Tab-separated table of C-alpha atoms and ligand atoms in Angstrom:
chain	number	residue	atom	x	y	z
A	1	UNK	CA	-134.888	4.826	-44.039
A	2	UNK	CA	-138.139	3.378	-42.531
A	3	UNK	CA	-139.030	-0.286	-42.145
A	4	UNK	CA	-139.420	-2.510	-45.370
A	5	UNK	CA	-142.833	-1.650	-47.648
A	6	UNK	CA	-142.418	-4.413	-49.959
A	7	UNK	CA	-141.054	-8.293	-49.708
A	8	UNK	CA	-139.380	-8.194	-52.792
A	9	UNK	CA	-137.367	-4.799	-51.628
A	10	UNK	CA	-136.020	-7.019	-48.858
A	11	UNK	CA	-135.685	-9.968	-51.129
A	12	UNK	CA	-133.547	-7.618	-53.710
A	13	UNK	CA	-131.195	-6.023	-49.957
A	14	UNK	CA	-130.677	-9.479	-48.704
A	15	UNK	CA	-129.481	-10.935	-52.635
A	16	UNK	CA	-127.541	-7.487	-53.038
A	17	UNK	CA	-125.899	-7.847	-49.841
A	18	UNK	CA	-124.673	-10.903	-49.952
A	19	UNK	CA	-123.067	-10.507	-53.648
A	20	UNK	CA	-121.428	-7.489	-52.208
A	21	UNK	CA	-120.257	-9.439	-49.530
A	22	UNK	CA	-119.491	-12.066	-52.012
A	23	UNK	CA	-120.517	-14.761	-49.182
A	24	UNK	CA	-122.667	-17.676	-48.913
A	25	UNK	CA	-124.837	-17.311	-46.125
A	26	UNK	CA	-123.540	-19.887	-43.711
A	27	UNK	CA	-125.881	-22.844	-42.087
A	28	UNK	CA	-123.806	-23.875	-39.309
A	29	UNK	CA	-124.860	-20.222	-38.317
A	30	UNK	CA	-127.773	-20.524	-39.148
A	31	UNK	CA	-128.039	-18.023	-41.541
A	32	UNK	CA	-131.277	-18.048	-43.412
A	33	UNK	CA	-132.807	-14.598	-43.818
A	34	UNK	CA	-136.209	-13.501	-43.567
A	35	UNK	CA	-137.805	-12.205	-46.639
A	36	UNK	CA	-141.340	-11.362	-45.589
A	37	UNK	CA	-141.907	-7.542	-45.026
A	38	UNK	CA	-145.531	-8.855	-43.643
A	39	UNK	CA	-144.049	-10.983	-40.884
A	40	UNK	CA	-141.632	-8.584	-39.796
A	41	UNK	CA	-143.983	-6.043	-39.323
A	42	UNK	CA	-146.060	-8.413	-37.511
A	43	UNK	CA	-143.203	-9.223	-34.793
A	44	UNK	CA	-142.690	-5.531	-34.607
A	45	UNK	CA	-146.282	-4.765	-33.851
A	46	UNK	CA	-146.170	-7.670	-31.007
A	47	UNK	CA	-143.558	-5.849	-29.243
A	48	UNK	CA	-145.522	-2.816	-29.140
A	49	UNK	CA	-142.431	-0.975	-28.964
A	50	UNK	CA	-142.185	2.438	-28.215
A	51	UNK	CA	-139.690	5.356	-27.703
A	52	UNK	CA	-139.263	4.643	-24.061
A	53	UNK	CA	-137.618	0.949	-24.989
A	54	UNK	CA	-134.619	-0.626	-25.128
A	55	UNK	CA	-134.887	-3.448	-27.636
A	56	UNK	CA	-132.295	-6.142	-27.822
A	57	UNK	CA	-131.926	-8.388	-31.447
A	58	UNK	CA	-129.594	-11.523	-31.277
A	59	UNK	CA	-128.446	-12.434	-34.702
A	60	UNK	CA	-128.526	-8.819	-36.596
A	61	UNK	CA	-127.940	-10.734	-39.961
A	62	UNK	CA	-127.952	-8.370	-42.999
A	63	UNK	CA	-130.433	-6.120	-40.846
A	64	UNK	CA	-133.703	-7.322	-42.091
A	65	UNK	CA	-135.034	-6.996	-39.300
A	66	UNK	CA	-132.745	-4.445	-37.022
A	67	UNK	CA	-134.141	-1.524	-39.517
A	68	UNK	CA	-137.260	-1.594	-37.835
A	69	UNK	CA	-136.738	-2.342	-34.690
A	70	UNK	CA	-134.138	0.842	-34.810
A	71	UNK	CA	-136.814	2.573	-36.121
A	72	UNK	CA	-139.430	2.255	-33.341
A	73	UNK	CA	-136.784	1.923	-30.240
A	74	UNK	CA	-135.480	4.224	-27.889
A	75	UNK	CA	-131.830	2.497	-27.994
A	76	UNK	CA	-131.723	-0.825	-30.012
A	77	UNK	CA	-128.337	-3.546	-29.308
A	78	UNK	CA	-127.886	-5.856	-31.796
A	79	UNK	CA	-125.382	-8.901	-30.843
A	80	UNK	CA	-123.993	-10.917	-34.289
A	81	UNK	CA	-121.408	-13.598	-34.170
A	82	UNK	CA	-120.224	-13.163	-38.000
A	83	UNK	CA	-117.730	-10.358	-38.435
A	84	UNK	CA	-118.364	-9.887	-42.132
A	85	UNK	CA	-122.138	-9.017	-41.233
A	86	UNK	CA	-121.406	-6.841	-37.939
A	87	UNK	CA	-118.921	-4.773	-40.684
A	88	UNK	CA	-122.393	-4.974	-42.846
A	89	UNK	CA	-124.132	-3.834	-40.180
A	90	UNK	CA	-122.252	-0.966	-38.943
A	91	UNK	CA	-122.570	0.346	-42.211
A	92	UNK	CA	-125.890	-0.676	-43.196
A	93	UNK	CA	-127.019	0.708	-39.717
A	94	UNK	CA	-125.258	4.147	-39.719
A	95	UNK	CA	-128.035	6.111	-40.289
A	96	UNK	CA	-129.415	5.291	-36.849
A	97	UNK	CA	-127.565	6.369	-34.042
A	98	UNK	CA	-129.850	4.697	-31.044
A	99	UNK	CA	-128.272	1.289	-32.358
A	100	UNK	CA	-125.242	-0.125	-31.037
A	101	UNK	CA	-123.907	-3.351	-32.541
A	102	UNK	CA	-121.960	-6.322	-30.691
A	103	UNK	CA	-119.892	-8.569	-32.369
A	104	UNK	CA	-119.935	-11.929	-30.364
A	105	UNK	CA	-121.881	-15.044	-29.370
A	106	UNK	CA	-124.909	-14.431	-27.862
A	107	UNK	CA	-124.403	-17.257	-25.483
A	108	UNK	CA	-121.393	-16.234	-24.180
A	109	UNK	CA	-121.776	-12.479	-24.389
A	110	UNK	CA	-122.685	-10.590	-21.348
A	111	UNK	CA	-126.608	-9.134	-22.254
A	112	UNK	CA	-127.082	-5.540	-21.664
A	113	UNK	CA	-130.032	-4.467	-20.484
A	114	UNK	CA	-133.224	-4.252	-22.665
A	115	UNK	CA	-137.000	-3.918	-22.189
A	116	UNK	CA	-138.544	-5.913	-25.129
A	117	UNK	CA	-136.144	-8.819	-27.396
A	118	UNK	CA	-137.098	-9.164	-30.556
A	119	UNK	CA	-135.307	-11.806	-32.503
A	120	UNK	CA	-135.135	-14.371	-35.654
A	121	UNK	CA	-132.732	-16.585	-33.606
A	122	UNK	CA	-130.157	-18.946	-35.360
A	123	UNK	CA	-131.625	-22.604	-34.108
A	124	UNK	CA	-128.896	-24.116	-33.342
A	125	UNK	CA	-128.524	-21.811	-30.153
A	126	UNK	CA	-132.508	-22.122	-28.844
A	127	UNK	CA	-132.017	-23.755	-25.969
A	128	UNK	CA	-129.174	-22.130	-24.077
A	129	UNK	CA	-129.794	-18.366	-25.595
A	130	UNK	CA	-133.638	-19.125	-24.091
A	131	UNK	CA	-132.096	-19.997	-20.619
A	132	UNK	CA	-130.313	-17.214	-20.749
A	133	UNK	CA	-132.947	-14.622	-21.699
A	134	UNK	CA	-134.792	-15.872	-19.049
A	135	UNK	CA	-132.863	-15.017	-16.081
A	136	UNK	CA	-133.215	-11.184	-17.261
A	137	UNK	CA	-135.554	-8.868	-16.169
A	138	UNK	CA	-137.372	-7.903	-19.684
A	139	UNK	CA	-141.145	-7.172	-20.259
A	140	UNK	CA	-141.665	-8.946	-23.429
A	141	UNK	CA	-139.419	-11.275	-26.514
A	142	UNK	CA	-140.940	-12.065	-29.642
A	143	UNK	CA	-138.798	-15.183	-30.779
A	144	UNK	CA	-139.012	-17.083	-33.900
A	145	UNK	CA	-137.938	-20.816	-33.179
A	146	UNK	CA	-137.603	-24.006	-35.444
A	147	UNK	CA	-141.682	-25.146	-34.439
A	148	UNK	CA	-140.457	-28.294	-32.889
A	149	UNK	CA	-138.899	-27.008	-30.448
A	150	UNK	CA	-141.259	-24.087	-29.962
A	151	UNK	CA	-143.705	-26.709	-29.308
A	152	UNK	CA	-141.736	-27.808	-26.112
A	153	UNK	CA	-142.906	-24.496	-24.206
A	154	UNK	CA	-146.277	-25.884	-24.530
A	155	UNK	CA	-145.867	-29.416	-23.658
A	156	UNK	CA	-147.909	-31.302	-20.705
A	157	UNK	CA	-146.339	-32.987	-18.236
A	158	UNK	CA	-146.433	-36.631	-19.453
A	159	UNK	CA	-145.925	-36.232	-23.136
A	160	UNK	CA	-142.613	-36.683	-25.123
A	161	UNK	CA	-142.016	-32.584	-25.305
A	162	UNK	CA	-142.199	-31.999	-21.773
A	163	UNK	CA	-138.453	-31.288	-20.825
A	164	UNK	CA	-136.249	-28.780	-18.833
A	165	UNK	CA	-136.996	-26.315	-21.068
A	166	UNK	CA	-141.399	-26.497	-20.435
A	167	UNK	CA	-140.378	-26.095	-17.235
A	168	UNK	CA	-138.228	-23.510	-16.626
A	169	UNK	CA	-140.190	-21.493	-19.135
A	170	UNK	CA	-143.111	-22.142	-17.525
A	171	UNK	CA	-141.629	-21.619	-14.039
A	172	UNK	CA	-140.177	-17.594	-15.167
A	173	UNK	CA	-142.532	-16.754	-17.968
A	174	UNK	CA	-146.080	-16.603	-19.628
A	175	UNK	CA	-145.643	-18.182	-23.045
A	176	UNK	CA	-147.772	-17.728	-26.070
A	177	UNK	CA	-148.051	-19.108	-29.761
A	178	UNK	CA	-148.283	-16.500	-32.169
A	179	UNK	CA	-147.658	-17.538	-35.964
A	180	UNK	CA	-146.183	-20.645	-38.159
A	181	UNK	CA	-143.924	-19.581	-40.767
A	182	UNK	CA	-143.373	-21.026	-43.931
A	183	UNK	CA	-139.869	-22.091	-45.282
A	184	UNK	CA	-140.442	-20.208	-48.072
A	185	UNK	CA	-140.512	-16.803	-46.126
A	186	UNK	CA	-137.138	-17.111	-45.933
A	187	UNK	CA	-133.737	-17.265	-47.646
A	188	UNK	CA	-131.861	-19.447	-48.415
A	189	UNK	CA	-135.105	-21.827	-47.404
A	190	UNK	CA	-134.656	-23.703	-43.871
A	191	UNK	CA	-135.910	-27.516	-44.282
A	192	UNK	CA	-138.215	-27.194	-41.457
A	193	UNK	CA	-141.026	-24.709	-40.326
A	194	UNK	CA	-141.020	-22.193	-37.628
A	195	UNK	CA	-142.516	-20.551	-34.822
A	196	UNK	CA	-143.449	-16.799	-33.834
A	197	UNK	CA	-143.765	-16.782	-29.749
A	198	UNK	CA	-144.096	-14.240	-27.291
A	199	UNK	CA	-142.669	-14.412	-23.841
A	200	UNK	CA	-143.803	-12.248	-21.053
A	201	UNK	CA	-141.700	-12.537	-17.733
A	202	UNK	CA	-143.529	-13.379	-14.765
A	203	UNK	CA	-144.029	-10.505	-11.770
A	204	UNK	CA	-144.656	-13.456	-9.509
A	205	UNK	CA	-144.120	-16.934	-9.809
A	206	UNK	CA	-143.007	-20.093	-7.176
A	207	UNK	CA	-141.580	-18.873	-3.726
A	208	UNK	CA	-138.185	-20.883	-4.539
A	209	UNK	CA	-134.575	-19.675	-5.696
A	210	UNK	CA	-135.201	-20.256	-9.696
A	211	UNK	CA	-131.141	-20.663	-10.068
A	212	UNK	CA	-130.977	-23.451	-7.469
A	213	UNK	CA	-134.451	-25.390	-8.682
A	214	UNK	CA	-132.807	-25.201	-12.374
A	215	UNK	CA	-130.010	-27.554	-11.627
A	216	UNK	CA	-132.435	-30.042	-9.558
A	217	UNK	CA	-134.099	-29.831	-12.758
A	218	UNK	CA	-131.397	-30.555	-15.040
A	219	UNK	CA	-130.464	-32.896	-13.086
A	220	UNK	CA	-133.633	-34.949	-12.992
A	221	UNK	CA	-134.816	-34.250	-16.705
A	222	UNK	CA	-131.217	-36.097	-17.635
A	223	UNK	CA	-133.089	-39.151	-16.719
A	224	UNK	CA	-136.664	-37.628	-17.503
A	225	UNK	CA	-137.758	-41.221	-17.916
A	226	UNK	CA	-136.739	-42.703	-14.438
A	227	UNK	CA	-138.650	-42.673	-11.335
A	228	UNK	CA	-138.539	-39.952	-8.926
A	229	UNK	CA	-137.030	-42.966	-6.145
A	230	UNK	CA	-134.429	-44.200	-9.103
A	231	UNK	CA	-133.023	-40.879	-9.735
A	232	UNK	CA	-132.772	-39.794	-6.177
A	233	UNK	CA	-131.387	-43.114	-4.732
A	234	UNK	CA	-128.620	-43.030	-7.350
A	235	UNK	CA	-127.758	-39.049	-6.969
A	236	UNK	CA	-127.560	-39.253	-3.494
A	237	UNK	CA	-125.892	-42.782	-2.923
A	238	UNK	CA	-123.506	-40.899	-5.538
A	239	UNK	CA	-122.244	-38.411	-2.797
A	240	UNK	CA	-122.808	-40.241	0.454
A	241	UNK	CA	-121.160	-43.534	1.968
A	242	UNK	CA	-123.998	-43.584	4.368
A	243	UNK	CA	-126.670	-44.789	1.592
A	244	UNK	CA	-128.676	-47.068	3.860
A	245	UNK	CA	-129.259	-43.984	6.325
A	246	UNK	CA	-130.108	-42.018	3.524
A	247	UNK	CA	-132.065	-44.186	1.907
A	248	UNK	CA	-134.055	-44.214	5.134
A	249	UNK	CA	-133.905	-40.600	6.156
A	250	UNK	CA	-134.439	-39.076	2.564
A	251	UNK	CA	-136.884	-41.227	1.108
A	252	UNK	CA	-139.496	-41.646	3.956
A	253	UNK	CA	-142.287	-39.477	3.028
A	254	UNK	CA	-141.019	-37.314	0.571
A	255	UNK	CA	-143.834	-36.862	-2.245
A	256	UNK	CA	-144.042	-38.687	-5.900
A	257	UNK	CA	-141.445	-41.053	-4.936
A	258	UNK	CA	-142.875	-43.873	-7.962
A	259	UNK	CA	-143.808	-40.790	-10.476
A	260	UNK	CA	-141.804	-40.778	-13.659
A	261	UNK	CA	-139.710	-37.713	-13.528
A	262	UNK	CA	-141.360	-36.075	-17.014
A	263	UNK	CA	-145.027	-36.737	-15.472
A	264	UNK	CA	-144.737	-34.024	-12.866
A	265	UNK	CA	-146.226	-30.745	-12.787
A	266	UNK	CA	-144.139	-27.684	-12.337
A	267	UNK	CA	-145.640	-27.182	-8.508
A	268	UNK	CA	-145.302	-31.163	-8.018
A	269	UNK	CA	-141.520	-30.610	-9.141
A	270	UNK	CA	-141.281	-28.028	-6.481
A	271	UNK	CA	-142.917	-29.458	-3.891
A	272	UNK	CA	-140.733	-32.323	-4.159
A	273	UNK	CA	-137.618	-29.540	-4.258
A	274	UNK	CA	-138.531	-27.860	-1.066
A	275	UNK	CA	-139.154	-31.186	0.710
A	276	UNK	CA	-135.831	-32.936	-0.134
A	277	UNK	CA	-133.741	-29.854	0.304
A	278	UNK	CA	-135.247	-29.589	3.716
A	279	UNK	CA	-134.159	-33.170	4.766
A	280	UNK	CA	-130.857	-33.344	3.160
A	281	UNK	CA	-129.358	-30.330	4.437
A	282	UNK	CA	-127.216	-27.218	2.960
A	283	UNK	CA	-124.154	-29.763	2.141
A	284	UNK	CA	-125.957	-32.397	0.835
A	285	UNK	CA	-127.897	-30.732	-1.296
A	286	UNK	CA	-125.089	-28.727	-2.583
A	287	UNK	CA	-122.865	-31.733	-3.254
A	288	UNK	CA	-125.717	-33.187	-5.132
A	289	UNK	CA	-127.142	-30.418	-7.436
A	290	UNK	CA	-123.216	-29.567	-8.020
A	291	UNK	CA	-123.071	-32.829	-10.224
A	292	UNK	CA	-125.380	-31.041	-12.429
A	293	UNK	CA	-122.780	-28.179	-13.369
A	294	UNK	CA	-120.245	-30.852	-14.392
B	1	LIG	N1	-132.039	-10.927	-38.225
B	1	LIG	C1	-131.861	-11.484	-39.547
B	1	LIG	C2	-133.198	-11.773	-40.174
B	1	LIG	O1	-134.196	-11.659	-39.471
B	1	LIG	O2	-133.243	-12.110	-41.356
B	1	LIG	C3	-130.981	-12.732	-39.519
B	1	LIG	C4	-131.515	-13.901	-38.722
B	1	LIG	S1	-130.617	-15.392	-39.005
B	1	LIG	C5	-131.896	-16.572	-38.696
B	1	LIG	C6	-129.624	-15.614	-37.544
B	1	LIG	C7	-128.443	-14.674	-37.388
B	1	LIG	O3	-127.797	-14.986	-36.145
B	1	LIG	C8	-127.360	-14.761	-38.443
B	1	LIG	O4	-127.025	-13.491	-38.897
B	1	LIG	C9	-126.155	-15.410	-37.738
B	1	LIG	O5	-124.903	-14.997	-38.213
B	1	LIG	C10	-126.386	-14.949	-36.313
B	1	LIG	N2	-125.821	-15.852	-35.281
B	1	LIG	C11	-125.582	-17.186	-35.358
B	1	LIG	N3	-125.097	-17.662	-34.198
B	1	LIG	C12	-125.016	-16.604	-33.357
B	1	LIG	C13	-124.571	-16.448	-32.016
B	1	LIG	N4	-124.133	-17.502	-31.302
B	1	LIG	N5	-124.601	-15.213	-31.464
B	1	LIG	C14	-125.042	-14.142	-32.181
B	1	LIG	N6	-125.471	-14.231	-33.456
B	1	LIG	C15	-125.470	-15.429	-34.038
């Protein structure tokens, strides 16, 4: 079938489609399709996929996109929540037999394992389908994003986008801008602009377990705004009766006690990590980061 030569032969599948279907693409799936043969090809070429791959797409849709990938992948999974378009899909995608699709959401769905994810995500699942993708092993994603919150990767500690998420990104991956797209490279048109990003997973990065400093992190960006010495005082008074001896044992000499939670670097959040964990011991600090998870 090969990947899409024109825009307006992807315009005419996606308006074809959907009469067939005789659906309305739905928003609260965020279902707005991208009509630009250009800008596929583009995320396609950032993958630099090749035979030996194992490509992963979350949100098949009408296949815009999936027809590529399928065409440059070794094995290509494609997880969609919508039942009409996985039927669509299995149809649509028949021709290729490295592509298997899952019908499901993404977030809840166990991931199988992939090599490069390539992906017009709905928004309204950015933040925990990002969490997720990063604690898999994968060499590369190229993600399109609603551009505000693509901007978060990006932010410096200090300024009103720095949040869990710059972390944590920061902390498992090497992030970089690629493209803004224009609402009018898709349909129906989205009311706000988007973001191309790639996402390399770190080899190496801090000498910490990543699991256990994301819930101290959760649990401090909830408050993002407090001091480190506000926070603290109130998590731990939270789970001991002992909160003058804790006060005293915990918060002598442990670093960036007056800092303002979303002013701290990445290494300054895990200093301050591997220093409290140390002085409140395994059930402490279990009892406390557990609040996070509730
Ligand atoms: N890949 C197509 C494209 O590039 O035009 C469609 C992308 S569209 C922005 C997002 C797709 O994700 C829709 O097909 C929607 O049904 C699907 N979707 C929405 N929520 C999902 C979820 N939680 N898990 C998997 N797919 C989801």
């Amino acid at each position: 079938m090969g990947c899409w030569d024109s825009s307006s032969a992807i315009k005419k599948h996606v308006f074809d489609s959907l009469k067939k279907l005789n659906i309305s693409p739905s928003k609260h799936k965020g279902q707005n399709f991208l009509i630009d043969s250009n800008i596929i090809q583009y995320q396609v070429k950032q993958a630099e996929i090749n035979h030996n791959d194992t490509v992963l797409e979350i949100g098949g849709g009408l296949g815009n996109l999936s027809r590529c990938l399928a065409e440059e992948a070794k094995k290509l999974f494609i997880i969609e929540v919508d039942r009409r378009m996985v039927s669509f899909l299995q149809e649509f995608m028949s021709c290729y037999s490295n592509t298997e699709i899952l019908q499901g959401d993404a977030v809840k769905t166990e991931l199988p394992s992939f090599t490069k994810c390539v992906s017009n995500l709905p928004y309204q699942i950015s933040s925990p389908i990002t969490f997720k993708l990063l604690e898999h092993d994968f060499e590369i994603a190229i993600l399109m994003y609603q551009k505000e919150f693509a901007q978060r990767f990006f932010a410096s500690p200090g300024t009103r986008d720095y949040s869990r998420i710059s972390v944590m990104m920061n902390l498992k991956a090497s992030c970089k801008y690629l493209k803004t797209v224009n609402p009018s490279l898709f349909f129906p048109k989205p009311q706000v602009f988007s973001s191309i990003v790639s996402v390399k997973k770190k080899e190496k990065s801090l000498d910490i377990d990543h699991n256990d400093f994301g819930q101290f992190i959760t649990l401090l960006f909830t408050q993002r705004k407090k001091t480190v010495r506000n926070v603290l005082v109130n998590l731990i008074k939270r789970k001991s009766k002992q909160s003058i001896l804790i006060d005293y044992v915990v918060m002598d000499n442990l670093p960036h006690l007056e800092r303002r939670i979303f002013s701290l670097t990445i290494d300054e959040l895990a200093d301050l990590y591997s220093v409290l964990k140390a002085k409140l011991g395994e059930d402490l600090w279990s009892a406390m980061t557990s609040l996070s998870t509730r």
